[in-house]
mmCIF file of C-alpha atoms in Angstrom:
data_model
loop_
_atom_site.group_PDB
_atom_site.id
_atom_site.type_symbol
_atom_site.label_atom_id
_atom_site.label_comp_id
_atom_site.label_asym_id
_atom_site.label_seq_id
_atom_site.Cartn_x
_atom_site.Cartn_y
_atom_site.Cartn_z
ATOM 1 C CA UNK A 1 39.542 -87.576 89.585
ATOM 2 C CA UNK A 2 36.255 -85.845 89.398
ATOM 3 C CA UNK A 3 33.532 -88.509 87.960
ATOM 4 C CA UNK A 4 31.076 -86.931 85.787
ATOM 5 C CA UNK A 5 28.181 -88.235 84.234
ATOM 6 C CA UNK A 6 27.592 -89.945 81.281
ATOM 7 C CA UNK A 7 23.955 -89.330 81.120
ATOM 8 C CA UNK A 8 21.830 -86.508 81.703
ATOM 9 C CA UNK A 9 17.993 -86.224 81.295
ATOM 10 C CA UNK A 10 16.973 -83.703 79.143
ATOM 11 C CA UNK A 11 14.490 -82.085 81.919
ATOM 12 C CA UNK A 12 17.712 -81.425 83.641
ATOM 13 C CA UNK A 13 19.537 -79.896 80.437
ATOM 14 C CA UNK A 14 20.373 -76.059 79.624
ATOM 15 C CA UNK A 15 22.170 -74.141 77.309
ATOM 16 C CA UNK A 16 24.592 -74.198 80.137
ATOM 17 C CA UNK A 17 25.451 -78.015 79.339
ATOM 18 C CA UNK A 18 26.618 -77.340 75.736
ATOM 19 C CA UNK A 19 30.002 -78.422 75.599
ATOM 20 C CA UNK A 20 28.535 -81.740 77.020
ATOM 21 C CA UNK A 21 25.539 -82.325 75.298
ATOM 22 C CA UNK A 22 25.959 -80.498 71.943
ATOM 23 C CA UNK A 23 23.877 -77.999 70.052
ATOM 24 C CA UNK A 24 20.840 -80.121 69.247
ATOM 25 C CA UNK A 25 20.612 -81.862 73.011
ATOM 26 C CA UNK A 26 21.064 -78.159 74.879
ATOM 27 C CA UNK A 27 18.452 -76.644 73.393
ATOM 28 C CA UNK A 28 16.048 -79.228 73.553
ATOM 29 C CA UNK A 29 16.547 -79.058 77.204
ATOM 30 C CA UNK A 30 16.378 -75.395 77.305
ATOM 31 C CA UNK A 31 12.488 -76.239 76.484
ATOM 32 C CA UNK A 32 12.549 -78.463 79.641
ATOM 33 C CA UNK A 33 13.568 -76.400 82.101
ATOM 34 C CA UNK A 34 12.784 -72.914 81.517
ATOM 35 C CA UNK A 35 8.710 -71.922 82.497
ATOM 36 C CA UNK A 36 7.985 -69.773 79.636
ATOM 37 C CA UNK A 37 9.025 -72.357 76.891
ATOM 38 C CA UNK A 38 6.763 -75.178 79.102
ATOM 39 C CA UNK A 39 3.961 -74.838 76.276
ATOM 40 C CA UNK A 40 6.326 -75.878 73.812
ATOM 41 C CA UNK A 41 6.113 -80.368 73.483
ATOM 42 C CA UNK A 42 9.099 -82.273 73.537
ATOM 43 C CA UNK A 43 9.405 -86.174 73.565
ATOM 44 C CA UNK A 44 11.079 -87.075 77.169
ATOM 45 C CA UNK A 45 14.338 -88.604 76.936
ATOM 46 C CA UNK A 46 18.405 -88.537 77.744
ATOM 47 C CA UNK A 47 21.605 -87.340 76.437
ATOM 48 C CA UNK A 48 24.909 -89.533 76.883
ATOM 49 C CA UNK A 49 27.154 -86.719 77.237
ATOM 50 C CA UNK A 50 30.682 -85.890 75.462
ATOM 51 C CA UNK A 51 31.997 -87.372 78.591
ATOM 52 C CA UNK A 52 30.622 -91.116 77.967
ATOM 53 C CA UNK A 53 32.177 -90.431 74.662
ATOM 54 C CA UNK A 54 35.404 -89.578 75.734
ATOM 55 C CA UNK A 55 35.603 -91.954 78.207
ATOM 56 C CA UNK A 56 34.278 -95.069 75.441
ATOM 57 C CA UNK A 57 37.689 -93.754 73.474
ATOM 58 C CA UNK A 58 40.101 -93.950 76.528
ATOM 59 C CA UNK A 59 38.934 -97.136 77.379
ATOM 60 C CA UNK A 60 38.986 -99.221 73.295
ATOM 61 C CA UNK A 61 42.295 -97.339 73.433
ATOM 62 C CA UNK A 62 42.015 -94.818 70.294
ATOM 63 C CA UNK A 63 43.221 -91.526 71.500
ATOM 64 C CA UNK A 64 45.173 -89.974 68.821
ATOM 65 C CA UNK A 65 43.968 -92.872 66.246
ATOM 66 C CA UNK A 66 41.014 -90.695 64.488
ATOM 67 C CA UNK A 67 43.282 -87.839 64.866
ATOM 68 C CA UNK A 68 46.024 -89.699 62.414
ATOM 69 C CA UNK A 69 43.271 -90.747 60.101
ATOM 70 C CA UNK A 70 42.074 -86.877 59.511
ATOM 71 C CA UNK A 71 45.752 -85.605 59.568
ATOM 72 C CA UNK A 72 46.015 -87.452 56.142
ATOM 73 C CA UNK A 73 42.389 -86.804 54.457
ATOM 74 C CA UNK A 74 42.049 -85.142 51.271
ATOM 75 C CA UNK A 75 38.261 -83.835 51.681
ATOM 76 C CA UNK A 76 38.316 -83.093 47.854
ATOM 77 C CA UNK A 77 38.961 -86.741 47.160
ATOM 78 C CA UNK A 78 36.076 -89.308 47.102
ATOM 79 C CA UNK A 79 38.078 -92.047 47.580
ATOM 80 C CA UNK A 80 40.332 -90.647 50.251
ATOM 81 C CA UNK A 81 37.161 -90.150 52.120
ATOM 82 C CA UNK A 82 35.384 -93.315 51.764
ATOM 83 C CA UNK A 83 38.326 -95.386 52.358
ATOM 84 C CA UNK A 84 39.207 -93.048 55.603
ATOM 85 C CA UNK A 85 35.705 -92.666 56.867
ATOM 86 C CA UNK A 86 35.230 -96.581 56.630
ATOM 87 C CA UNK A 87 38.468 -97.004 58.668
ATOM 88 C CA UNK A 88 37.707 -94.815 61.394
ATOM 89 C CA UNK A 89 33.618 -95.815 61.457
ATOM 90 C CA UNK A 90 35.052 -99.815 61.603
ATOM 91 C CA UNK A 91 37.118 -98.407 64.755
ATOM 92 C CA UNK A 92 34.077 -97.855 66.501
ATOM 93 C CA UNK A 93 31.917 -99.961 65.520
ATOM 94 C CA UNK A 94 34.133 -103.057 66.584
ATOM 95 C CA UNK A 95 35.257 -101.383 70.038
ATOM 96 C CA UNK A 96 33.485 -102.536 73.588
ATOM 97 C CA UNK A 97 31.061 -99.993 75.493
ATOM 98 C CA UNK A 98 32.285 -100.097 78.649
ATOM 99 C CA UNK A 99 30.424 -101.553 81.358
ATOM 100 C CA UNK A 100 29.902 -98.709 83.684
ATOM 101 C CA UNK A 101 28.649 -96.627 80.438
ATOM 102 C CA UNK A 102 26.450 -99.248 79.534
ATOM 103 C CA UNK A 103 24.978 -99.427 82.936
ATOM 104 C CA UNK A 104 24.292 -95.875 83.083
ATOM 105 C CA UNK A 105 22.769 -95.986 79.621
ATOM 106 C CA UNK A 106 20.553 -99.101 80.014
ATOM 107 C CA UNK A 107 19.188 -97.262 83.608
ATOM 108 C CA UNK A 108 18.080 -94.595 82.000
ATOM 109 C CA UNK A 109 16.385 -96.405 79.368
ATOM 110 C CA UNK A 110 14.536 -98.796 81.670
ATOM 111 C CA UNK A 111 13.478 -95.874 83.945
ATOM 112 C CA UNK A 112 12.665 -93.843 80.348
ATOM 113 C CA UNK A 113 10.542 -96.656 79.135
ATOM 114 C CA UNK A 114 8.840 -97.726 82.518
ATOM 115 C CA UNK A 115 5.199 -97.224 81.889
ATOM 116 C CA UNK A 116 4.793 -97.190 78.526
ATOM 117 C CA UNK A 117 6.296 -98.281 74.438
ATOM 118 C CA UNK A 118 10.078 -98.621 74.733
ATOM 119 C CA UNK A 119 10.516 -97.933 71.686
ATOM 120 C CA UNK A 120 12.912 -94.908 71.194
ATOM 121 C CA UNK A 121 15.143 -92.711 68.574
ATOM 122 C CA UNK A 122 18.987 -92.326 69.194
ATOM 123 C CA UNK A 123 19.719 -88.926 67.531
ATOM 124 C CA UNK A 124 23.359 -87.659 67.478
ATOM 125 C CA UNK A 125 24.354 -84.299 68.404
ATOM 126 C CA UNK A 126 27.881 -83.114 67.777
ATOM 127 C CA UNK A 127 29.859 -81.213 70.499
ATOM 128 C CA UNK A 128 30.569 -78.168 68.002
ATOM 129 C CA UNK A 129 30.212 -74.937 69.316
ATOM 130 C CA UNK A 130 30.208 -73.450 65.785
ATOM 131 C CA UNK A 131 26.753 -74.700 65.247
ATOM 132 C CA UNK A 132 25.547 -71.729 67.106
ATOM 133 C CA UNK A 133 26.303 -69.349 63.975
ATOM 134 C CA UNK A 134 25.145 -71.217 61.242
ATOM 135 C CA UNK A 135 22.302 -72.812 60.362
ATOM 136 C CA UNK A 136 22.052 -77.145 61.095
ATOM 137 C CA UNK A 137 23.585 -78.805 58.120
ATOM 138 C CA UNK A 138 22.983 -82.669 59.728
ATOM 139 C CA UNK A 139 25.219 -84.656 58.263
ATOM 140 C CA UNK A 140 25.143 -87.299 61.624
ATOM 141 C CA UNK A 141 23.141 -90.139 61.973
ATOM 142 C CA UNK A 142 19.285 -90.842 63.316
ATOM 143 C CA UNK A 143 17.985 -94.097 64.217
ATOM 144 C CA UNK A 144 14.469 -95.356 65.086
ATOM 145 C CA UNK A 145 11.939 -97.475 66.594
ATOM 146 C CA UNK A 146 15.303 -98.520 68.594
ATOM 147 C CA UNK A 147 13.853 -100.937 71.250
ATOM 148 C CA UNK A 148 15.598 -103.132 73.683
ATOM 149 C CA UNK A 149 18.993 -102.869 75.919
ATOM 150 C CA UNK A 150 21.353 -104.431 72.813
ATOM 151 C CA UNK A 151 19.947 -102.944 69.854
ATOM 152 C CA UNK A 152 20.260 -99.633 72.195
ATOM 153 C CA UNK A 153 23.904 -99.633 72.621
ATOM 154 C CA UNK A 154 24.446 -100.817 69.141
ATOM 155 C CA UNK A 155 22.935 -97.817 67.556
ATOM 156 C CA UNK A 156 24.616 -94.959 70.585
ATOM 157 C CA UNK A 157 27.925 -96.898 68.787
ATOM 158 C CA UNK A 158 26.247 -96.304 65.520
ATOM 159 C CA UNK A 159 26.032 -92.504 66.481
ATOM 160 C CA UNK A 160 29.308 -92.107 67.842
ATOM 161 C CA UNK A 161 31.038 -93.628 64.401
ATOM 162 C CA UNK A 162 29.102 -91.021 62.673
ATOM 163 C CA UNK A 163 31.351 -88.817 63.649
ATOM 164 C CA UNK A 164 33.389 -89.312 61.000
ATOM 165 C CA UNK A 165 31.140 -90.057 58.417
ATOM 166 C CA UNK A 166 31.750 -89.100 54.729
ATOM 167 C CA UNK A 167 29.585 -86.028 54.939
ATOM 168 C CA UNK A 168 31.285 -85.179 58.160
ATOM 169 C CA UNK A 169 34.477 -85.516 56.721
ATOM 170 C CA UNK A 170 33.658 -83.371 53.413
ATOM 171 C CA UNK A 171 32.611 -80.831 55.770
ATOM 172 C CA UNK A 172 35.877 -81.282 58.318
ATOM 173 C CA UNK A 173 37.777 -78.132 57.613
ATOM 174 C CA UNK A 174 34.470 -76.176 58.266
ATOM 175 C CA UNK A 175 33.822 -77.780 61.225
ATOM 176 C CA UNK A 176 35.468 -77.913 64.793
ATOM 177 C CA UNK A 177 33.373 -81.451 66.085
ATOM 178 C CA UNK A 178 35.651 -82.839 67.739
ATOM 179 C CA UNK A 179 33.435 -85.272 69.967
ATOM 180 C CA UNK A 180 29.578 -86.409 69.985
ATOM 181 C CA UNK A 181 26.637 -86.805 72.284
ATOM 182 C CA UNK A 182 23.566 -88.824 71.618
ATOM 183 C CA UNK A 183 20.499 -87.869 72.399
ATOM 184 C CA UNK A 184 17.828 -90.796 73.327
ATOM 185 C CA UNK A 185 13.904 -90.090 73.237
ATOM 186 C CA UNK A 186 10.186 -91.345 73.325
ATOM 187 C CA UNK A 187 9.334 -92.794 69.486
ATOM 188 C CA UNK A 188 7.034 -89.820 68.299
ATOM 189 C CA UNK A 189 4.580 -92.549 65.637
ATOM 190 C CA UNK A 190 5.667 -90.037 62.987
ATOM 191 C CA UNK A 191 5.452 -92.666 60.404
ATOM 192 C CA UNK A 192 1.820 -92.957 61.322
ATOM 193 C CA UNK A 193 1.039 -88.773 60.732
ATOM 194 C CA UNK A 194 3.411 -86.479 59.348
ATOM 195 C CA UNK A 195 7.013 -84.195 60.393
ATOM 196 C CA UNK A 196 8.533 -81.704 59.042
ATOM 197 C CA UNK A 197 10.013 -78.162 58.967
ATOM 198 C CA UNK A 198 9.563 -74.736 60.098
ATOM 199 C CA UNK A 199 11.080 -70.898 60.278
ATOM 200 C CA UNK A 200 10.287 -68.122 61.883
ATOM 201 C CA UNK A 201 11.556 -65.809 58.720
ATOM 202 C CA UNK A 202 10.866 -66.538 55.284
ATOM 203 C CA UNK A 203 14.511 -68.907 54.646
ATOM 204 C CA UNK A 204 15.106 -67.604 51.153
ATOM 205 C CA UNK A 205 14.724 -63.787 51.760
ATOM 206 C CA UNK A 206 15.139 -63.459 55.616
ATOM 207 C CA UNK A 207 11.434 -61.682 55.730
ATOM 208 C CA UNK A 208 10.939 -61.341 59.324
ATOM 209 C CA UNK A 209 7.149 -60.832 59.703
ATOM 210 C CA UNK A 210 6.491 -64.483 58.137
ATOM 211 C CA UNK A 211 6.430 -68.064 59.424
ATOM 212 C CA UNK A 212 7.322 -70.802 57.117
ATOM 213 C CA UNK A 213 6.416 -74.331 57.853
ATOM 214 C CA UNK A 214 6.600 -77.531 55.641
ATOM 215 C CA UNK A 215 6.015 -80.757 55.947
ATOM 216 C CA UNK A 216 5.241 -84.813 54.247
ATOM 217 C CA UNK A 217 3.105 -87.785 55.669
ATOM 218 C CA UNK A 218 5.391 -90.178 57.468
ATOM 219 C CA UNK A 219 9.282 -89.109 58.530
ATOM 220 C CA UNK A 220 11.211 -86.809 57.448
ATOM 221 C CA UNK A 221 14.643 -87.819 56.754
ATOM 222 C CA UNK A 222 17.429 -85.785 54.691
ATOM 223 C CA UNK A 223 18.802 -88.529 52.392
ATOM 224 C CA UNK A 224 15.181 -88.765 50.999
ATOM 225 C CA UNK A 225 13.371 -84.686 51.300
ATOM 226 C CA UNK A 226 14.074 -84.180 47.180
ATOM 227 C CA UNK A 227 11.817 -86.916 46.417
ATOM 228 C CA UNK A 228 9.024 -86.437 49.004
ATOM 229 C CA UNK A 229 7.226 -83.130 47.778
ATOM 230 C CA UNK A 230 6.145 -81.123 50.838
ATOM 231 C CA UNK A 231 2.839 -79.192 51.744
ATOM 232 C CA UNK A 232 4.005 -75.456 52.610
ATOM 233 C CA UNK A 233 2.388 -73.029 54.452
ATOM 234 C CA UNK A 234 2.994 -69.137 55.777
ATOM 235 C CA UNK A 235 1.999 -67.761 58.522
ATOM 236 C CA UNK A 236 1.998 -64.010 59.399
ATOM 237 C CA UNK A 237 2.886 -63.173 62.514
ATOM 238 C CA UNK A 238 1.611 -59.715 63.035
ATOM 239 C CA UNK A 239 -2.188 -61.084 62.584
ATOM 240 C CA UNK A 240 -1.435 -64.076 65.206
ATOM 241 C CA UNK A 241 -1.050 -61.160 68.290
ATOM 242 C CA UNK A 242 -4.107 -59.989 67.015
ATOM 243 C CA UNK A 243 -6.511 -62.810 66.516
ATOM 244 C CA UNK A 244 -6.807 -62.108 62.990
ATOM 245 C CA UNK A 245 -6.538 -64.866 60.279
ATOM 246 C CA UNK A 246 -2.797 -65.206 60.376
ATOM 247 C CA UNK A 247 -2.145 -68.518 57.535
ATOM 248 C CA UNK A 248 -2.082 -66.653 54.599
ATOM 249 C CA UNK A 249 -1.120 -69.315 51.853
ATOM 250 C CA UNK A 250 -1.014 -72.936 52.218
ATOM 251 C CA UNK A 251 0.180 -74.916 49.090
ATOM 252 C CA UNK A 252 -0.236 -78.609 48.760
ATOM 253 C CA UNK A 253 2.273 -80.938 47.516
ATOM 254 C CA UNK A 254 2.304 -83.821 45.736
ATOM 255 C CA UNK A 255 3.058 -85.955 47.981
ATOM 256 C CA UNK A 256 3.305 -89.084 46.229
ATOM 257 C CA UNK A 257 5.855 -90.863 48.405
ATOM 258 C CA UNK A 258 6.535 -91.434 52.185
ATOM 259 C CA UNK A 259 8.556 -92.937 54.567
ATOM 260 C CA UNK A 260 7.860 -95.858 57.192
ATOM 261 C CA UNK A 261 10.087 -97.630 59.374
ATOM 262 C CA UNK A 262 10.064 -101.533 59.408
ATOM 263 C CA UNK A 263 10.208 -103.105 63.058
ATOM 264 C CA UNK A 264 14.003 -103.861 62.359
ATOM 265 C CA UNK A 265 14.274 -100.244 62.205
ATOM 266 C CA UNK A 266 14.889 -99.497 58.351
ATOM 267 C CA UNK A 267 13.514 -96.991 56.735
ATOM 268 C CA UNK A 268 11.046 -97.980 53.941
ATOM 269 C CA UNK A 269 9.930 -95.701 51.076
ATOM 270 C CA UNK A 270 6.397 -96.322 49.426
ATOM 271 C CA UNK A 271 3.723 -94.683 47.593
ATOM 272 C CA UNK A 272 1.068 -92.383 50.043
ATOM 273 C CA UNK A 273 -2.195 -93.522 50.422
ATOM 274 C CA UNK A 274 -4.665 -92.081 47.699
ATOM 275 C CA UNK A 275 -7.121 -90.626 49.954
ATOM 276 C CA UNK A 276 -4.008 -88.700 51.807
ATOM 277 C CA UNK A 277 -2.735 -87.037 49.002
ATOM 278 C CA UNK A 278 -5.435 -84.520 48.391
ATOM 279 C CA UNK A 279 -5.492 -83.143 51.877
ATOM 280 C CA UNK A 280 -2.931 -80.977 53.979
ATOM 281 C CA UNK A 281 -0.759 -83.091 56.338
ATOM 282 C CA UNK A 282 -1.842 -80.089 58.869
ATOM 283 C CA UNK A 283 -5.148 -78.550 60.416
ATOM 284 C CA UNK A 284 -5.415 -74.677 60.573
ATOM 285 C CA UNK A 285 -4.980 -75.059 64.057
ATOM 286 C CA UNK A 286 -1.870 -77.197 63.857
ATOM 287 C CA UNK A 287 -0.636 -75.226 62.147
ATOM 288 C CA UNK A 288 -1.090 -72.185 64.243
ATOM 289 C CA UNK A 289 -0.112 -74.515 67.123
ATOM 290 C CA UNK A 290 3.698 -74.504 65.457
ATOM 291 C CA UNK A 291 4.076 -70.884 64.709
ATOM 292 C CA UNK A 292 3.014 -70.216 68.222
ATOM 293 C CA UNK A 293 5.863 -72.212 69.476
ATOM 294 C CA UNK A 294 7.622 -70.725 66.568
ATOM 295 C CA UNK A 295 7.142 -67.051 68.270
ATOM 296 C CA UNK A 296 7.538 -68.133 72.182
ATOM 297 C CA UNK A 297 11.405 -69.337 71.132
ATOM 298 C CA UNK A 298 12.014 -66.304 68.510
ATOM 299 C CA UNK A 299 10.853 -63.903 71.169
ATOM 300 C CA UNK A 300 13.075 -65.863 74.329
ATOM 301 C CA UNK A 301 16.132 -66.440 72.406
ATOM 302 C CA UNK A 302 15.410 -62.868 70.502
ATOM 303 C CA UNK A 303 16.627 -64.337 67.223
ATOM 304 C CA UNK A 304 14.563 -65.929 64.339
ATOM 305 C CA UNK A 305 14.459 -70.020 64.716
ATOM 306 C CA UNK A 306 14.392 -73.375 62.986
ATOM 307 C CA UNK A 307 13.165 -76.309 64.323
ATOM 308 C CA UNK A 308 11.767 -79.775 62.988
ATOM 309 C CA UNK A 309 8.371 -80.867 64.292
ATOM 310 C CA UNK A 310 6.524 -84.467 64.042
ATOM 311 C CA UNK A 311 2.762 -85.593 65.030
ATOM 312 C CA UNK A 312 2.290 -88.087 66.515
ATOM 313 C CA UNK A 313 -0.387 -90.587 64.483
ATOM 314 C CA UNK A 314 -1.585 -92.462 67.770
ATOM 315 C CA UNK A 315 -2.367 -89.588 70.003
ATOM 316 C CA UNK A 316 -2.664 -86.651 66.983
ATOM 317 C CA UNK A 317 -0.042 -84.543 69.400
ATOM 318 C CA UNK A 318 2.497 -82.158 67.967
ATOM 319 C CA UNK A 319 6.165 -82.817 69.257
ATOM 320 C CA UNK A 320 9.134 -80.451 68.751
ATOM 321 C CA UNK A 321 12.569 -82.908 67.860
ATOM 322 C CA UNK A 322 15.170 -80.013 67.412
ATOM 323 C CA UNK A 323 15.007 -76.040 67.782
ATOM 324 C CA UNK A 324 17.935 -73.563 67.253
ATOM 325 C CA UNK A 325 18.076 -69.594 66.780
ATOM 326 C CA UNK A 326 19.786 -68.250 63.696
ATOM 327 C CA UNK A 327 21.380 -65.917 65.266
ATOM 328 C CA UNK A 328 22.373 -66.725 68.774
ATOM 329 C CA UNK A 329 22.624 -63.777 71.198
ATOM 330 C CA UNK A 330 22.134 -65.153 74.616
ATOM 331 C CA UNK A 331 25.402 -64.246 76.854
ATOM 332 C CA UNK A 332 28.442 -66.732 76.467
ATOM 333 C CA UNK A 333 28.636 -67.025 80.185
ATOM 334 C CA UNK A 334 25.724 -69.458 80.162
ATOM 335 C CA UNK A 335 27.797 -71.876 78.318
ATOM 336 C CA UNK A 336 30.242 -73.906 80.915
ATOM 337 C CA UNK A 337 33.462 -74.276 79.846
#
C-alpha cells in the first residue's frame, strides 16, 4: 500500500495536485510556486487532501452510506433534502478523526502558527473537476478565527459534512463532488478592513478590456452579500500598460451594514461605523494593486479570472483567498490522475 499524504502545504501545491486538493486549494498554490505569479499575496497555509478524506470515511466505516442517502434524494423536494442532508451531515459530524490524520493536521498547524497569531480559516474545497468550466457557485462551508488543536479538527469535520449540505444537494445532479479537501490558512483581520470581489471582464456583458472589482468593510460572506451594499469600481486595462489613469468609475455604496466575527468564531452583523460610510473601502492604488494581479493571472492562465480579495486591517496588506480562470485552457496533462 502506497501511503500518501494527508496534508500538503500550499507552497508545495500546483494545478498538478487537483484531484487531491480541489479547485479552490490548486490554484491557490499555483500562486505559490510558479515565479511570475510571486507578486501576487496569498495567506500561507495547508490543504488536507481528498486522501485524509477518504481515509476519515474508511476508517468511521461509511463507504457506500452517503452513497444510499443520495440514491434516494429528491433535489426538488425541501424536505427530502433537509431531512437527507441532516442525516448524512450528523454522520460526520459524530464520527472520530483518526489519530494519524489528526497528527498530521495538528503538525502542520503548530509549525503554521509558530511565530506568530494562530488564529486561522478552514475553507473547503470540493474535489470536482467540473469547477474548471463554470464559474464558483460556493455552496461549502468557511470558518474563522479557528484557533487551537480541538476547535481545529472540529471545524476540518465541519467542512467535510458540508459536503452534503442542502445547497450541495440542490445542486447534486449538476455536480460530480464526490469528495472534499480543506484548505487551512493565516486569519487575514478582514473584519478589521474590508474583502471582496473582482473580474477581469465586465461579469454581466463579458467586456474584455475592463476590470471589475467590488467590495464591503468587514467579511464577505455569501449568506449575507444582498444586504451589505458594495463599493464598485472599473478599471481599464488598456490605460494600466500605459501608465495612463486606468480607474475609470468608482461608485460608492451604502454600506450600512458589516460583518465581524466574535472570538467563538460567529459571524456578527452590525451597523458600519458613520465616519466609514462616506469613503471607498479602497485607495486608488489598491485598487490598481488588484487589477494588476487581476492581469498577471488573466495573461498566465490566458483566460479572464475571478478571484476574492481581503485587506488586512492590522498590517493594511492586500491578500488574494481564491483565484480561478473562466475559461480554463492550460493542458489536461498537468492534472494527475
Amino acid at each position: 500500500m502506497i501511503i500518501k499524504d494527508y496534508v500538503l502545504r500550499l507552497k508545495n501545491i500546483s494545478i498538478a495536485n487537483l484531484l487531491e486538493v480541489g479547485v479552490k486549494n490548486a490554484f491557490l498554490g499555483e500562486i505559490f510556486t510558479h515565479p511570475i505569479l510571486h507578486d501576487i499575496r496569498v495567506p500561507d497555509g495547508f490543504a488536507i487532501t481528498s486522501t485524509a478524506f477518504h481515509r476519515f470515511i474508511e476508517y468511521n466505516k461509511l463507504d457506500g452510506v452517503h452513497e444510499r442517502l443520495i440514491a434516494s434524494l429528491d433535489s426538488g423536494n425541501l424536505a427530502s433534502v433537509d431531512k437527507i442532508g441532516q442525516r448524512a451531515r450528523a454522520l460526520i459530524l459524530g464520527a472520530r478523526m483518526p489519530g494519524d490524520i489528526e497528527d498530521a493536521i495538528t503538525a502542520a498547524y503548530r509549525e503554521l502558527c509558530f511565530e506568530s497569531s494562530n488564529e486561522v480559516a478552514v475553507r473547503s474545497s470540493p474535489i470536482d473537476i467540473d469547477l474548471l468550466k463554470t464559474r464558483f457557485i460556493d455552496v461549502h462551508d468557511t470558518f474563522l478565527n479557528i484557533k487551537g488543536d480541538k476547535e481545529l479538527i472540529e471545524a476540518v469535520k465541519k467542512c467535510f459534512a458540508s459536503l452534503y449540505s442542502e445547497k450541495s444537494l440542490i445542486n447534486h445532479s449538476n455536480s460530480s463532488a464526490k469528495s472534499i479537501s480543506v484548505c487551512v490558512q493565516k486569519m487575514v483581520r478582514s473584519n478589521k478592513a474590508s474583502s471582496g470581489n473582482a473580474f477581469t471582464s465586465d461579469p454581466e456583458s463579458g467586456f474584455a478590456d475592463v476590470i471589475h472589482i467590488t467590495g464591503v468593510y468587514g467579511i464577505l460572506d455569501k449568506d449575507y452579500q444582498s444586504d451589505l451594499h458594495p463599493d464598485e469600481f472599473i478599471v481599464y486595462k488598456p490605460n494600466i500598460s500605459e501608465g495612463l489613469k486606468a480607474i475609470i468609475q468608482k461608485k460608492m455604496g451604502q454600506k450600512n451594514q458589516m460583518l465581524i466575527f466574535r472570538d467563538n468564531s460567529v459571524i456578527q452583523q452590525l451597523a458600519t461605523p458613520e465616519q466609514w460610510r462616506d469613503q471607498f473601502i479602497l485607495m486608488d492604488n489598491e485598487i490598481l494593486i488588484l487589477a494588476e494581479w487581476g492581469m498577471t493571472l488573466e495573461n498566465y492562465y490566458g483566460s479572464p479570472i475571478s478571484f476574492e480579495w481581503v485587506k488586512d486591517g492590522d498590517s493594511n496588506e492586500l491578500f488574494l483567498l481564491q483565484a480561478k480562470p473562466e475559461n480554463f485552457k492550460k493542458s489536461k496533462n498537468q492534472i494527475l490522475i
